Phi, psi and omega in degrees: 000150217235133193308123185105336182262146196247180181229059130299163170241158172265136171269139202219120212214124185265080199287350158199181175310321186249015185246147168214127141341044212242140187225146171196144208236146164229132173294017161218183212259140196312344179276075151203334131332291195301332217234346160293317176288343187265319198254093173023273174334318224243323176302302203281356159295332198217358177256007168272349187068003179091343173267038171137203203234140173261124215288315182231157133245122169252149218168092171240101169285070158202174200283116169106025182251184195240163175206164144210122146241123175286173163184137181239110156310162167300337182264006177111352192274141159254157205199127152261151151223154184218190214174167171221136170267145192267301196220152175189120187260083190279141204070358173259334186170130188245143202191087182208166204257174201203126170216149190262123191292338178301343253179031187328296207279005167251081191257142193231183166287357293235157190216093192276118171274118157242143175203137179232142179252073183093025169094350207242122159252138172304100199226137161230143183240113144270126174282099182228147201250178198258336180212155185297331168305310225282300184306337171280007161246314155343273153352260251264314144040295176097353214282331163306005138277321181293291175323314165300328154306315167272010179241330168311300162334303155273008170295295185316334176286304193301322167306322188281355190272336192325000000 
């Protein structure tokens, strides 16, 4: 653990068939969350999770705009995901559809929360699939280690901009 960073985990909670639920609590203040989530440089330190490196970040942040991110695992496999953002609140709320491009035809919702208390910030991602399959293969995934690996990561990025 890296000085300053707390060792939470995100709780991960199924509030209905097509939704998943993710809350993780951070020791610094939500503009500094949001801009570890915003800025390319910054993307590619904490969204692979250590398990290989991300290769491309595209980031156009404004409504109706595109993401994409790569990533090349350690064993060579590449991987994308992209998006269009929907909605964007800065330092408060992200509102953008999200698809793991091997997997075109699943496309889901995600609606990214930040809220600060005492300097301590709230980040929730709800995640909504189009079907009870779709979130369940999401699951099944494998994606709760990697995600927990990549929000520790961004705590630590967010820590380092104070």
């Amino acid at each position: 653990m890296t000085a300053g960073t707390s060792s939470r985990t995100a709780v991960v909670t199924l509030p209905t068939d097509t939704q998943i639920l993710i809350t993780r609590e951070f020791d610094v203040p939500r503009r500094l969350v949001y801009r570890a989530w915003t800025t390319p440089e910054l993307i590619k330190r904490w969204w692979g999770a250590e398990r290989g490196e991300v290769t491309s970040v595209e980031l156009d942040l404004r409504v109706g705009g595109r993401w994409r991110y790569v990533s090349r695992t350690h064993d060579g496999s590449e991987f994308g995901f992209s998006g269009e953002y929907r909605e964007i609140v800065e330092n408060e709320r992200l509102v953008a559809t999200e698809v793991f491009e091997p997997v075109p035809d699943h496309e889901a919702l995600n609606t990214l929360t930040l809220t600060e208390r005492d300097g301590r910030t709230t980040l929730t991602v709800l995640v909504e699939h189009d079907s009870k399959e779709s979130r369940d293969a999401h699951l099944n995934s494998g994606m709760e280690p990697g995600m927990q690996d990549a929000l520790r990561l961004l705590e630590q990025v967010a820590v380092s901009l104070r």
